[in-house]
Coordinates of C-alpha atoms in Angstrom, one line a residue:
F1 CA 0.0 0.0 0.0
V2 CA 2.9 2.4 0.6
V3 CA 5.3 1.5 -2.2
S4 CA 6.1 3.6 -5.4
R5 CA 4.3 2.3 -8.5
D6 CA 3.1 3.1 -12.0
L7 CA -0.7 3.5 -12.3
V8 CA -3.0 4.2 -15.2
F9 CA -6.0 6.4 -14.5
E10 CA -8.8 5.8 -17.0
G11 CA -9.6 9.0 -18.8
E12 CA -6.7 10.9 -17.3
Y13 CA -3.2 11.6 -18.5
D14 CA -4.2 10.3 -22.0
D15 CA -4.6 6.9 -20.4
K16 CA -0.8 6.7 -20.0
S17 CA 0.8 5.3 -16.9
V18 CA 1.9 7.7 -14.2
H19 CA 4.7 7.0 -11.7
L20 CA 3.5 7.9 -8.2
P21 CA 5.9 7.7 -5.4
G22 CA 4.9 6.3 -2.0
P23 CA 4.7 8.4 1.0
S24 CA 8.0 9.8 2.0
G25 CA 9.3 12.2 4.7
A26 CA 10.8 14.2 1.8
M27 CA 7.2 15.3 1.0
S28 CA 7.1 17.3 4.2
S29 CA 8.0 21.0 3.9
L30 CA 9.7 21.1 7.3
L31 CA 13.2 19.9 6.4
P32 CA 13.4 21.5 3.0
A33 CA 12.6 24.8 4.8
L34 CA 15.3 24.2 7.3
D35 CA 17.8 23.3 4.6
A36 CA 17.0 26.4 2.6
F37 CA 17.3 28.7 5.7
L38 CA 20.6 27.1 6.9
G39 CA 22.1 26.9 3.4
V40 CA 22.3 23.1 3.2
A41 CA 22.9 22.4 -0.5
N42 CA 22.3 19.2 -2.5
S43 CA 25.6 17.9 -3.9
N44 CA 23.8 15.1 -5.8
E45 CA 21.9 16.4 -8.9
T46 CA 19.8 13.2 -9.0
L47 CA 18.8 13.6 -5.4
K48 CA 18.0 17.3 -6.0
T49 CA 15.7 16.4 -8.9
L50 CA 13.9 13.8 -6.8
L51 CA 13.3 16.2 -4.0
E52 CA 11.9 18.7 -6.4
N53 CA 9.5 16.0 -7.7
F54 CA 8.5 15.2 -4.1
S55 CA 7.6 18.9 -3.6
D56 CA 4.6 18.4 -6.0
S57 CA 3.0 16.3 -3.2
M58 CA 3.2 19.3 -0.8
P59 CA 0.3 21.6 -0.2
A60 CA 0.4 24.5 -2.6
P61 CA 0.9 27.2 0.1
H62 CA 3.9 25.2 1.4
R63 CA 5.4 25.1 -2.1
D64 CA 4.9 28.8 -2.4
F65 CA 6.6 29.4 1.0
L66 CA 9.6 27.4 0.0
R67 CA 9.9 29.3 -3.3
R68 CA 9.7 32.7 -1.5
L69 CA 12.5 31.9 0.9
P70 CA 15.3 34.4 0.2
A71 CA 18.2 33.2 -1.9
Q72 CA 20.5 34.8 0.6
N73 CA 20.3 32.3 3.4
V74 CA 21.4 32.9 7.0
R75 CA 24.6 31.0 6.4
Q76 CA 25.8 33.5 3.8
T77 CA 24.9 36.3 6.3
V78 CA 27.1 34.8 9.0
V79 CA 30.0 34.1 6.7
R80 CA 29.8 37.8 5.5
L81 CA 29.8 39.2 9.1
R82 CA 32.5 37.0 10.7
P83 CA 35.6 38.8 9.3
H84 CA 34.3 42.2 10.5
F85 CA 32.6 41.7 13.8
A86 CA 33.9 39.8 16.8
E87 CA 30.4 39.3 18.1
A88 CA 29.6 37.3 15.0
E89 CA 31.5 34.3 16.5
G90 CA 28.6 33.8 18.9
L91 CA 26.2 33.9 16.0
A92 CA 28.4 31.3 14.2
A93 CA 28.3 29.1 17.2
Q94 CA 24.5 29.2 17.4
F95 CA 24.3 28.6 13.6
D96 CA 26.5 25.4 14.0
R97 CA 24.3 24.3 16.9
C98 CA 21.2 24.5 14.6
V99 CA 23.0 22.5 11.9
D100 CA 23.9 19.9 14.6
L101 CA 20.2 19.5 15.6
V102 CA 19.3 18.9 11.9
L103 CA 22.2 16.3 11.8
D104 CA 20.9 14.6 15.0
F105 CA 17.5 14.3 13.4
R106 CA 18.9 12.8 10.2
W107 CA 21.1 10.3 12.1
R108 CA 18.0 9.2 14.1
H109 CA 16.1 8.9 10.8
L110 CA 18.9 6.8 9.4
T111 CA 18.6 4.5 12.4
M112 CA 14.9 4.1 11.9
V113 CA 15.4 3.3 8.2
R114 CA 17.9 0.6 9.1
K115 CA 15.6 -0.9 11.6
Y116 CA 12.3 -0.9 9.5
V117 CA 13.6 -1.0 5.9
V118 CA 17.1 -2.4 5.6
E119 CA 17.2 -5.1 8.3
P120 CA 13.8 -6.7 7.3
S121 CA 14.8 -6.8 3.7
G122 CA 18.4 -8.0 4.3
D123 CA 19.5 -5.7 1.5
N124 CA 21.6 -2.5 1.9
D125 CA 20.3 -1.3 -1.5
A126 CA 16.6 -1.6 -0.4
A127 CA 14.4 1.2 -1.5
G128 CA 12.3 3.3 0.9
T129 CA 8.6 3.9 0.6
G130 CA 9.3 6.9 -1.7
G131 CA 11.2 4.6 -4.1
T132 CA 14.7 6.0 -3.5
P133 CA 17.7 3.9 -2.3
A134 CA 17.3 4.2 1.5
L135 CA 20.8 4.3 2.8
E136 CA 22.5 6.0 -0.2
Y137 CA 20.4 9.1 -0.2
L138 CA 20.2 9.4 3.6
H139 CA 24.0 9.4 3.7
E140 CA 24.0 12.1 1.0
H141 CA 21.7 14.2 3.2
I142 CA 24.0 13.7 6.2
A143 CA 27.1 14.6 4.2
D144 CA 25.5 17.7 2.8
T145 CA 24.4 18.8 6.2
E146 CA 27.9 18.3 7.6
A147 CA 29.2 20.5 4.8
A148 CA 27.0 23.3 5.7
K149 CA 28.8 23.8 9.1
L150 CA 31.0 26.8 9.2
P151 CA 34.8 26.3 9.2
D152 CA 36.8 27.3 12.3
F153 CA 37.5 31.0 12.2
R154 CA 40.0 31.4 14.9
S155 CA 43.7 32.1 15.5
V156 CA 45.6 28.9 16.2
P157 CA 49.3 28.3 16.7
A158 CA 51.3 27.7 13.6
P159 CA 51.8 24.0 12.7
T160 CA 55.5 24.2 13.5
V161 CA 54.8 25.3 17.0
E162 CA 52.4 22.4 17.5
K163 CA 55.1 20.0 16.3
K164 CA 57.6 21.4 18.8
E165 CA 55.1 21.2 21.7
R166 CA 54.0 17.6 21.0
P167 CA 57.2 15.8 22.2
E168 CA 57.2 17.9 25.4
E169 CA 53.6 16.9 25.9
E170 CA 54.3 13.3 25.6
E171 CA 57.3 13.5 28.0
E172 CA 55.4 15.5 30.6
E173 CA 55.2 13.7 33.9
P174 CA 51.6 13.5 35.3
P175 CA 51.0 15.0 38.8
E176 CA 51.4 12.9 41.9
S177 CA 48.3 11.2 43.2
Q178 CA 47.4 8.7 45.8
R179 CA 48.4 5.2 44.6
P180 CA 50.0 2.1 45.9
P181 CA 53.9 2.2 46.2
L182 CA 55.7 1.1 43.0
H183 CA 59.4 1.1 42.2
Q184 CA 60.3 3.9 39.9
E185 CA 62.1 1.6 37.5
K186 CA 58.9 -0.4 37.1
E187 CA 56.9 2.8 36.7
D188 CA 59.2 4.0 34.0
A189 CA 59.0 0.7 32.1
L190 CA 55.2 0.7 32.2
S191 CA 55.1 4.3 31.0
E192 CA 57.5 3.4 28.1
V193 CA 54.9 1.0 26.7
W194 CA 51.7 2.7 27.8
R195 CA 52.8 6.4 27.6
L196 CA 49.9 8.5 26.3
G197 CA 50.7 10.4 23.1
E198 CA 49.8 10.2 19.5
A199 CA 48.9 6.5 19.9
G200 CA 46.4 7.3 22.6
F201 CA 45.5 4.3 24.7
L202 CA 47.3 1.9 22.3
P203 CA 50.7 0.4 23.4
R204 CA 54.0 1.1 21.9
G205 CA 56.7 -1.2 20.6
L206 CA 55.3 -4.6 21.4
P207 CA 57.1 -7.6 19.9
R208 CA 55.2 -9.8 17.5
Q209 CA 56.1 -13.0 19.2
A210 CA 56.8 -14.1 22.7
P211 CA 60.3 -14.7 24.1
P212 CA 61.8 -18.2 23.4
R213 CA 60.9 -19.7 26.8
F214 CA 57.3 -18.9 26.1
H215 CA 56.9 -20.3 22.6
F216 CA 54.9 -23.2 24.1
L217 CA 52.1 -20.7 24.8
E218 CA 51.9 -19.8 21.1
D219 CA 51.5 -23.5 20.4
L220 CA 48.6 -23.8 22.8
A221 CA 47.0 -20.6 21.5
R222 CA 47.0 -22.0 18.0
T223 CA 44.9 -24.9 19.1
I224 CA 42.2 -22.9 20.9
P225 CA 39.8 -22.5 17.9
F226 CA 39.6 -26.1 17.0
A227 CA 40.4 -27.9 20.3
C228 CA 37.7 -26.0 22.3
A229 CA 35.1 -26.2 19.5
A230 CA 35.6 -29.9 18.8
R231 CA 36.1 -31.3 22.3
G232 CA 36.8 -29.1 25.3
A233 CA 38.7 -31.9 27.2
A234 CA 41.3 -32.0 24.5
F235 CA 42.5 -28.5 25.2
R236 CA 42.8 -29.1 28.9
A237 CA 44.8 -32.3 28.2
A238 CA 47.2 -30.2 26.0
V239 CA 47.7 -27.7 28.8
H240 CA 48.4 -30.4 31.4
T241 CA 51.2 -31.9 29.2
R242 CA 53.0 -28.5 29.3
A243 CA 53.0 -28.2 33.1
S244 CA 56.8 -28.4 33.3
E245 CA 57.2 -25.6 30.7
F246 CA 54.8 -23.4 32.7
R247 CA 57.0 -23.9 35.8
D248 CA 60.2 -23.2 33.9
A249 CA 58.8 -20.1 32.3
K250 CA 57.9 -18.7 35.8
Q251 CA 61.6 -18.6 36.6
V252 CA 62.3 -16.0 33.9
V253 CA 59.3 -13.6 34.4
S254 CA 61.3 -11.2 36.5
S255 CA 63.9 -10.8 33.8
L256 CA 61.4 -9.9 31.0
R257 CA 60.8 -6.4 29.7
V258 CA 57.3 -4.9 30.0
S259 CA 56.8 -5.1 26.2
E260 CA 57.6 -8.9 26.4
L261 CA 55.4 -9.3 29.4
E262 CA 52.5 -7.8 27.6
R263 CA 52.9 -10.2 24.7
V264 CA 53.1 -13.1 27.2
R265 CA 50.1 -11.8 29.1
V266 CA 47.9 -11.9 25.9
L267 CA 48.8 -15.6 25.3
L268 CA 48.2 -16.5 29.0
A269 CA 44.9 -14.7 29.2
F270 CA 43.6 -16.6 26.1
V271 CA 44.9 -19.9 27.3
A272 CA 43.4 -19.4 30.8
A273 CA 40.0 -18.4 29.5
A274 CA 39.9 -21.3 27.1
Y275 CA 41.0 -23.8 29.8
A276 CA 38.4 -22.5 32.3
R277 CA 35.4 -22.3 29.9
C278 CA 36.0 -24.7 27.1
D279 CA 33.2 -26.9 28.4
A280 CA 30.6 -24.3 27.6
A281 CA 32.0 -23.7 24.2
S282 CA 32.1 -27.4 23.1
P283 CA 29.3 -28.7 20.9
E284 CA 29.0 -31.8 23.0
Y285 CA 27.4 -29.7 25.7
T286 CA 24.5 -28.4 23.6
T287 CA 21.6 -30.1 25.4
A288 CA 20.2 -28.8 28.6
T289 CA 21.0 -32.1 30.3
E290 CA 24.7 -31.8 29.4
K291 CA 24.8 -28.1 30.2
S292 CA 23.5 -28.8 33.7
R293 CA 26.7 -30.6 34.5
I294 CA 28.8 -27.4 34.1
A295 CA 28.9 -26.0 37.6
G296 CA 31.1 -23.1 36.7
D297 CA 34.6 -22.2 35.4
A298 CA 37.1 -25.0 35.8
A299 CA 39.9 -24.3 38.3
L300 CA 43.2 -23.5 36.5
P301 CA 46.2 -25.8 37.0
D302 CA 48.7 -24.6 39.6
A303 CA 51.4 -24.1 37.0
L304 CA 49.2 -22.0 34.7
K305 CA 47.7 -20.0 37.6
T306 CA 51.1 -19.3 39.2
L307 CA 52.5 -18.0 35.9
L308 CA 49.4 -15.8 35.2
D309 CA 49.6 -14.4 38.7
A310 CA 53.3 -13.5 38.3
V311 CA 52.9 -11.8 35.0
S312 CA 49.8 -9.9 36.1
S313 CA 51.5 -8.8 39.3
R314 CA 54.5 -7.4 37.4
L315 CA 52.1 -5.5 35.1
D316 CA 49.9 -4.4 38.0
R317 CA 46.7 -5.6 36.2
S318 CA 43.7 -7.8 36.9
K319 CA 44.0 -11.5 36.2
R320 CA 40.8 -11.6 34.1
L321 CA 40.6 -11.3 30.4
T322 CA 40.5 -7.6 29.5
L323 CA 40.4 -5.2 26.6
S324 CA 44.2 -5.0 26.7
D325 CA 44.3 -8.8 26.0
L326 CA 41.5 -8.9 23.4
V327 CA 42.3 -5.8 21.4
L328 CA 45.0 -3.4 22.5
C329 CA 47.9 -5.9 22.6
N330 CA 46.3 -8.4 20.3
F331 CA 46.7 -6.5 17.0
F332 CA 49.7 -5.6 15.0
Q333 CA 50.4 -4.0 11.7
K334 CA 51.9 -6.5 9.3
Q335 CA 54.5 -4.3 7.6
S336 CA 56.9 -7.1 6.7
P337 CA 56.2 -10.8 7.1
F338 CA 57.8 -13.0 9.7
K339 CA 59.9 -15.8 8.6
G340 CA 60.7 -18.9 10.7
A341 CA 58.7 -21.8 12.2
R342 CA 58.4 -20.1 15.6
S343 CA 56.6 -17.0 14.3
P344 CA 53.1 -16.7 15.7
V345 CA 51.9 -15.0 12.5
A346 CA 51.8 -16.6 9.1
E347 CA 53.8 -15.1 6.3
D348 CA 50.8 -15.4 4.0
P349 CA 47.6 -16.4 5.9
L350 CA 44.9 -18.4 4.4
P351 CA 42.8 -16.2 2.0
P352 CA 39.1 -15.8 2.5
K353 CA 36.7 -17.9 0.6
K354 CA 35.2 -15.1 -1.7
P355 CA 33.6 -12.9 1.0
P356 CA 31.2 -10.1 -0.2
P357 CA 33.1 -6.9 -1.1
S358 CA 31.7 -4.9 1.7
H359 CA 32.7 -7.5 4.3
Q360 CA 36.2 -7.8 2.8
Q361 CA 36.7 -4.1 3.2
R362 CA 35.4 -4.0 6.7
S363 CA 37.0 -7.0 8.2
H364 CA 40.7 -7.6 8.7
S365 CA 40.2 -11.3 8.9
T366 CA 42.6 -13.8 7.5
G367 CA 40.1 -16.4 6.4
S368 CA 36.8 -18.0 7.2
G369 CA 38.4 -21.1 8.6
G370 CA 42.0 -20.1 9.4
C371 CA 43.6 -18.3 12.3
P372 CA 46.7 -16.2 12.0
M373 CA 48.2 -18.1 15.0
F374 CA 48.3 -21.3 13.0
A375 CA 47.7 -20.3 9.4
H376 CA 51.2 -21.2 8.3
H377 CA 50.1 -24.8 8.6
H378 CA 47.6 -24.1 5.8
H379 CA 49.6 -21.8 3.7
K380 CA 48.7 -21.4 0.0
A381 CA 51.3 -20.2 -2.4
D382 CA 48.9 -18.8 -5.0
E383 CA 47.3 -16.0 -3.0
P384 CA 45.1 -13.4 -4.7
S385 CA 46.6 -10.0 -5.0
S386 CA 43.7 -8.4 -3.2
H387 CA 44.5 -10.5 -0.1
K388 CA 48.1 -9.5 -0.3
E389 CA 47.0 -5.9 0.1
T390 CA 44.9 -6.7 3.2
S391 CA 47.8 -8.5 4.7
K392 CA 49.4 -5.2 5.4
K393 CA 46.5 -4.2 7.6
N394 CA 46.0 -4.9 11.3
Q395 CA 45.9 -8.6 12.2
M396 CA 45.1 -10.5 15.4
L397 CA 47.5 -12.7 17.2
C398 CA 45.1 -14.8 19.2
R399 CA 41.5 -15.8 18.5
F400 CA 38.9 -18.0 20.1
L401 CA 36.8 -18.9 17.1
A402 CA 38.9 -18.1 14.0
V403 CA 36.0 -16.8 12.0
P404 CA 35.7 -13.4 10.1
E405 CA 32.8 -12.3 12.4
E406 CA 35.1 -12.4 15.4
D407 CA 37.8 -10.4 13.6
A408 CA 35.2 -7.9 12.6
L409 CA 34.0 -7.3 16.1
W410 CA 37.5 -6.8 17.7
S411 CA 38.6 -4.8 14.6
L412 CA 35.8 -2.4 15.3
F413 CA 37.0 -1.9 18.9
Y414 CA 40.6 -1.5 17.6
N415 CA 39.6 1.1 15.0
V416 CA 37.9 3.1 17.7
E417 CA 40.9 2.9 20.0
Q418 CA 43.1 4.2 17.1
K419 CA 41.1 7.5 17.4
S420 CA 41.9 7.8 21.1
G421 CA 45.1 9.7 20.4
A422 CA 43.2 12.8 19.2
I423 CA 40.8 12.4 22.1
V424 CA 43.7 12.3 24.6
A425 CA 45.4 15.3 23.0
A426 CA 42.3 17.4 23.1
I427 CA 41.6 16.5 26.8
R428 CA 45.2 17.4 27.7
K429 CA 44.9 20.7 25.9
G430 CA 41.7 21.4 27.8
S431 CA 43.3 20.4 31.1
R432 CA 46.2 22.8 30.5
A433 CA 43.9 25.6 29.4
R434 CA 43.8 28.6 31.8
L435 CA 40.6 30.4 32.6
D436 CA 40.6 31.8 29.1
C437 CA 37.6 31.4 26.8
A438 CA 39.6 31.1 23.6
E439 CA 41.8 28.3 25.0
I440 CA 38.8 26.4 26.4
V441 CA 36.8 26.7 23.1
D442 CA 39.9 25.6 21.1
A443 CA 40.3 22.4 23.2
L444 CA 36.5 21.6 23.1
R445 CA 36.4 22.0 19.3
D446 CA 39.3 19.6 19.0
L447 CA 37.6 17.1 21.3
R448 CA 34.4 17.4 19.3
T449 CA 36.3 16.6 16.1
A450 CA 38.0 13.6 17.7
L451 CA 34.7 12.3 19.1
Q452 CA 33.1 12.6 15.7
A453 CA 35.8 10.5 14.1
A454 CA 35.4 7.9 16.8
A455 CA 31.7 7.7 16.3
L456 CA 32.1 7.4 12.5
S457 CA 34.4 4.5 13.0
H458 CA 31.4 2.5 14.2
D459 CA 29.4 3.5 11.1
T460 CA 32.2 2.1 8.8
D461 CA 31.7 -1.3 10.4
F462 CA 27.9 -1.1 10.3
E463 CA 27.8 -1.0 6.5
R464 CA 27.1 -4.7 6.5
H465 CA 23.5 -5.3 7.6
P466 CA 23.0 -7.3 10.8
S467 CA 22.7 -11.0 10.2
R468 CA 22.1 -14.1 12.2
G469 CA 25.9 -14.7 12.1
D470 CA 26.4 -11.8 14.5
K471 CA 24.1 -13.4 17.1
V472 CA 25.7 -16.8 16.6
T473 CA 29.2 -15.4 16.9
M474 CA 28.4 -13.7 20.2
R475 CA 26.7 -16.9 21.5
R476 CA 29.9 -18.8 20.8
L477 CA 32.2 -16.1 22.1
R478 CA 30.3 -15.5 25.3
P479 CA 31.7 -18.4 27.3
F480 CA 35.3 -17.2 26.8
L481 CA 34.6 -13.5 27.6
L482 CA 32.7 -13.8 30.9
P483 CA 32.8 -16.2 33.9
A484 CA 30.1 -18.8 34.2
G485 CA 26.8 -17.4 35.5
S486 CA 27.2 -14.0 33.9
S487 CA 24.0 -12.3 32.7
N488 CA 23.0 -10.6 29.5
T489 CA 23.5 -7.3 31.2
D490 CA 27.1 -8.1 32.0
L491 CA 27.8 -9.0 28.4
A492 CA 26.0 -5.9 27.2
S493 CA 28.1 -3.7 29.5
L494 CA 31.3 -5.3 28.2
L495 CA 30.3 -4.5 24.6
Y496 CA 29.1 -1.0 25.5
T497 CA 32.1 0.2 27.5
G498 CA 34.5 -2.0 25.6
D499 CA 36.4 -2.3 28.9
S500 CA 38.1 0.8 27.6
L501 CA 39.1 4.1 29.2
I502 CA 37.5 6.2 26.5
L503 CA 34.1 6.5 28.0
P504 CA 35.3 6.9 31.7
T505 CA 37.7 9.6 30.6
L506 CA 35.1 11.5 28.6
W507 CA 32.5 11.1 31.4
K508 CA 34.9 12.7 33.9
F509 CA 36.4 15.4 31.7
L510 CA 33.0 16.7 30.5
G511 CA 31.5 16.4 34.0
I512 CA 28.7 14.1 33.1
G513 CA 26.7 13.0 36.2
K514 CA 27.0 9.4 37.4
T515 CA 24.0 7.2 36.7
K516 CA 23.1 5.4 39.9
Q517 CA 22.2 1.7 40.1
T518 CA 23.1 0.9 36.5
H519 CA 25.4 -1.8 35.2
L520 CA 26.9 0.6 32.7
Q521 CA 28.1 3.0 35.4
R522 CA 29.5 0.1 37.4
A523 CA 31.3 -1.1 34.2
R524 CA 32.9 2.4 33.7
D525 CA 34.0 2.5 37.3
A526 CA 35.4 -1.1 37.2
V527 CA 37.8 -0.2 34.4
A528 CA 39.9 1.7 36.9
T529 CA 39.0 0.2 40.3
Q530 CA 39.4 -3.4 39.1
R531 CA 42.7 -2.7 37.3
A532 CA 41.4 -3.6 33.9
A533 CA 43.4 -0.8 32.3
P534 CA 47.2 -0.4 32.4
R535 CA 48.5 1.5 35.3
P536 CA 49.6 4.7 33.4
H537 CA 46.2 5.0 32.0
R538 CA 44.6 4.6 35.4
R539 CA 46.8 7.4 36.6
F540 CA 45.8 9.6 33.7
L541 CA 42.1 9.1 34.7
E542 CA 42.8 9.7 38.4
D543 CA 44.7 13.0 37.7
L544 CA 42.3 14.3 35.1
R545 CA 40.7 17.7 35.8
P546 CA 37.1 18.1 34.5
I547 CA 36.7 21.1 32.2
R548 CA 33.1 21.8 33.2
P549 CA 34.0 23.8 36.3
A550 CA 36.3 26.0 34.2
V551 CA 33.5 26.6 31.7
L552 CA 31.1 27.6 34.4
H553 CA 33.7 29.8 36.1
V554 CA 34.5 31.7 32.9
C555 CA 30.8 32.0 32.2
H556 CA 30.0 33.6 35.6
F557 CA 33.1 35.6 36.3
G558 CA 34.7 36.1 32.9
D559 CA 38.1 35.0 31.7
S560 CA 41.5 36.5 32.2
N561 CA 41.2 38.7 29.2
T562 CA 37.9 40.0 30.3
A563 CA 39.3 40.8 33.8
A564 CA 42.3 42.6 32.2
D565 CA 40.0 44.8 30.1
G566 CA 37.8 45.7 33.0
D567 CA 38.2 47.9 36.1
S568 CA 41.7 47.9 37.6
T569 CA 40.2 47.3 41.1
A570 CA 39.5 43.7 40.5
E571 CA 38.8 42.9 44.2
S572 CA 36.1 45.5 44.5
S573 CA 34.3 44.7 41.2
S574 CA 31.2 42.5 41.2
P575 CA 31.0 39.4 39.1
T576 CA 28.7 41.2 36.6
T577 CA 31.4 43.8 35.8
S578 CA 33.7 41.1 34.4
R579 CA 31.2 38.8 32.9
L580 CA 31.9 37.2 29.6
P581 CA 30.6 39.0 26.6
V582 CA 27.5 37.5 25.0
H583 CA 29.3 36.5 21.8
N584 CA 32.0 34.6 23.7
L585 CA 29.3 33.1 25.9
A586 CA 27.7 31.7 22.8
R587 CA 31.0 30.3 21.6
L588 CA 31.6 28.6 24.9
E589 CA 28.1 27.1 25.1
G590 CA 28.3 25.9 21.5
A591 CA 31.7 24.3 21.9
Y592 CA 30.8 22.5 25.2
N593 CA 27.4 21.3 24.0
G594 CA 28.9 20.2 20.8
C595 CA 31.2 17.8 22.7
V596 CA 28.2 16.5 24.8
D597 CA 26.2 15.9 21.6
E598 CA 29.1 14.0 20.0
L599 CA 29.5 11.9 23.2
L600 CA 25.8 11.0 22.9
R601 CA 26.2 10.1 19.3
F602 CA 29.2 7.9 20.3
C603 CA 27.2 6.2 23.0
S604 CA 24.3 5.7 20.6
R605 CA 26.6 3.8 18.3
R606 CA 27.7 1.6 21.1
S607 CA 24.1 0.9 22.0
Q608 CA 23.5 -0.1 18.4
L609 CA 26.4 -2.5 18.7
V610 CA 24.9 -4.1 21.7
C611 CA 21.5 -4.5 20.0
R612 CA 23.2 -6.0 16.9
Y613 CA 25.0 -8.7 18.8
L614 CA 22.3 -9.3 21.4
P615 CA 19.1 -8.8 19.5
N616 CA 17.0 -10.7 22.1
F617 CA 18.2 -8.4 24.8
A618 CA 18.0 -5.2 22.8
S619 CA 14.8 -3.8 24.1
D620 CA 15.7 -4.4 27.8
F621 CA 19.1 -2.8 27.3
R622 CA 17.7 0.3 25.6
D623 CA 15.0 0.8 28.2
H624 CA 16.7 -0.1 31.4
E625 CA 20.4 0.7 30.8
F626 CA 21.1 3.0 27.9
E627 CA 18.2 5.3 28.7
H628 CA 19.9 6.3 32.0
D629 CA 23.1 7.2 30.1
R630 CA 21.2 9.1 27.5
K631 CA 19.4 11.2 30.1
A632 CA 22.6 11.8 32.0
I633 CA 24.4 13.1 28.9
Q634 CA 21.5 15.3 27.8
A635 CA 21.2 16.7 31.4
A636 CA 24.8 17.9 31.1
R637 CA 24.1 20.3 28.3
L638 CA 24.6 24.0 29.3
N639 CA 22.1 26.8 28.7
L640 CA 24.5 29.7 29.3
L641 CA 22.7 32.2 27.2
L642 CA 19.3 31.4 28.7
D643 CA 20.7 31.6 32.2
R644 CA 22.2 35.0 31.4
R645 CA 18.9 36.3 30.2
L646 CA 17.0 35.0 33.3
H647 CA 19.6 36.5 35.7
R648 CA 19.3 39.9 33.9
R649 CA 15.5 39.8 34.5

């Protein structure tokens, strides 16, 4: 009833067929009016023609209104005023805020189209009710709306100055805070691998293989995908036969460098998780009767437990499987292939079996049935050239399932972590900012850009429509990721926070209120309190200064420049005499609220990720968990201009 079709009306149109589009949101005059007012242009001529055709379905007064809109839109007015009036910066900030609201609407619209059009059809090229390609044209709208935003019109340091400051920023020692005693030598070694800089929360200089005494761990890790999937007892037997090697390796832990310890830690974490939970992952325990025999995680052998305890203690980290094991230290860039039988990575991994192009571009997998850890046993000499290109990308060292869907999931997390360098740089810039409006706005704009890039990293991996394979992959991964007895909420919290410091850091820096009695808040707190993150990263979070108090201080009492321009008797002046000018207030409000909006967009992408891999739990998660986060983020938005007007009254 609502699709586009060709119809013949007897006695009308010379009895020729007429193409009538189905009902579409583009037939409403609301968004075309906003686009015309804000100067949002159509870069696609075909889309522009379609929208003009849709306007024929509007009421005639609406069409007349759209045609009477002035050609000189408000965007052109703001662009013309900015070079000549400082107050126009406040106007520009409010203009960008209006464009952001249109963008938010279009992103929400895109989510609805995915849910009700693309997912049911199972086709990314599915047409909407108006007959147009649903995703293609909606992405065009979003890109055109993004292009309407005004470029930064501010004085920034020259690029050469930034390059000189960056090394100093990376070498800067964090302030002292309360923490357990730790030898300075160990602290320096940890900082060398986990020092925050351009790489963000990613490690530096990890070797691609373990030290020689730990090569037996690589052998065990290679067997995880097939030993646990085929028969869980086989993997445990393999671990027991290596008991003496575990004990020998324990003797050299104290002599290893931190970078070597991190590589060993990944292997140990995978082996320990597989040993403890391989029963639940084995097909022989598929019936309810067999599953009832699994009382919980199997106790680790003393040799394995002792070695894991020693390595975790030296790294000052939790013994459980964490994001550092799954993602941060489990990926490497294959610049040049390893040679030698002991290499944990194949020189040329098994090529995929003709995956669809979109999936091949999205995933960094090495094959549907092979694992990089043991792919050299299945090497093929005649490898397609397209796969040789992908071999230079990021690859995983250890996997539980050795399927492309597992690679795609952890690659998504890794791609987001790669954007953390810009997030950390912007946060450090904001922490160093004095009570100066320009410096604070500068830092917040940088943070907003970095957050936008992190949110868009999710969209790249969402190009493939959800399938039953995602649900099955998570069902198979779940026993390895969480202890026995964990709930859907625990798994959803792991997928949402990613066990990463990105969300806890943003939450604290922007001053977002804590959500009480929610698993998501407890998951954010646990990243630091349960030592899931590396120690230098936990110190960074502990020492972080929120920027929200500085924003409010500058709003109410003015910045250093305002005070300097005011009365010389600063002590005797009232707060109103040094208040921030309205145009700077608008810039400050727009910059801060822009970061809050981008954080909400980032969290919305994580919510979609949870719903994608846990579809049966999606409704409960949105209503009882994510809704609290959404309200907390929205409540953090500032209304500085409105508050100023109310106080004046």
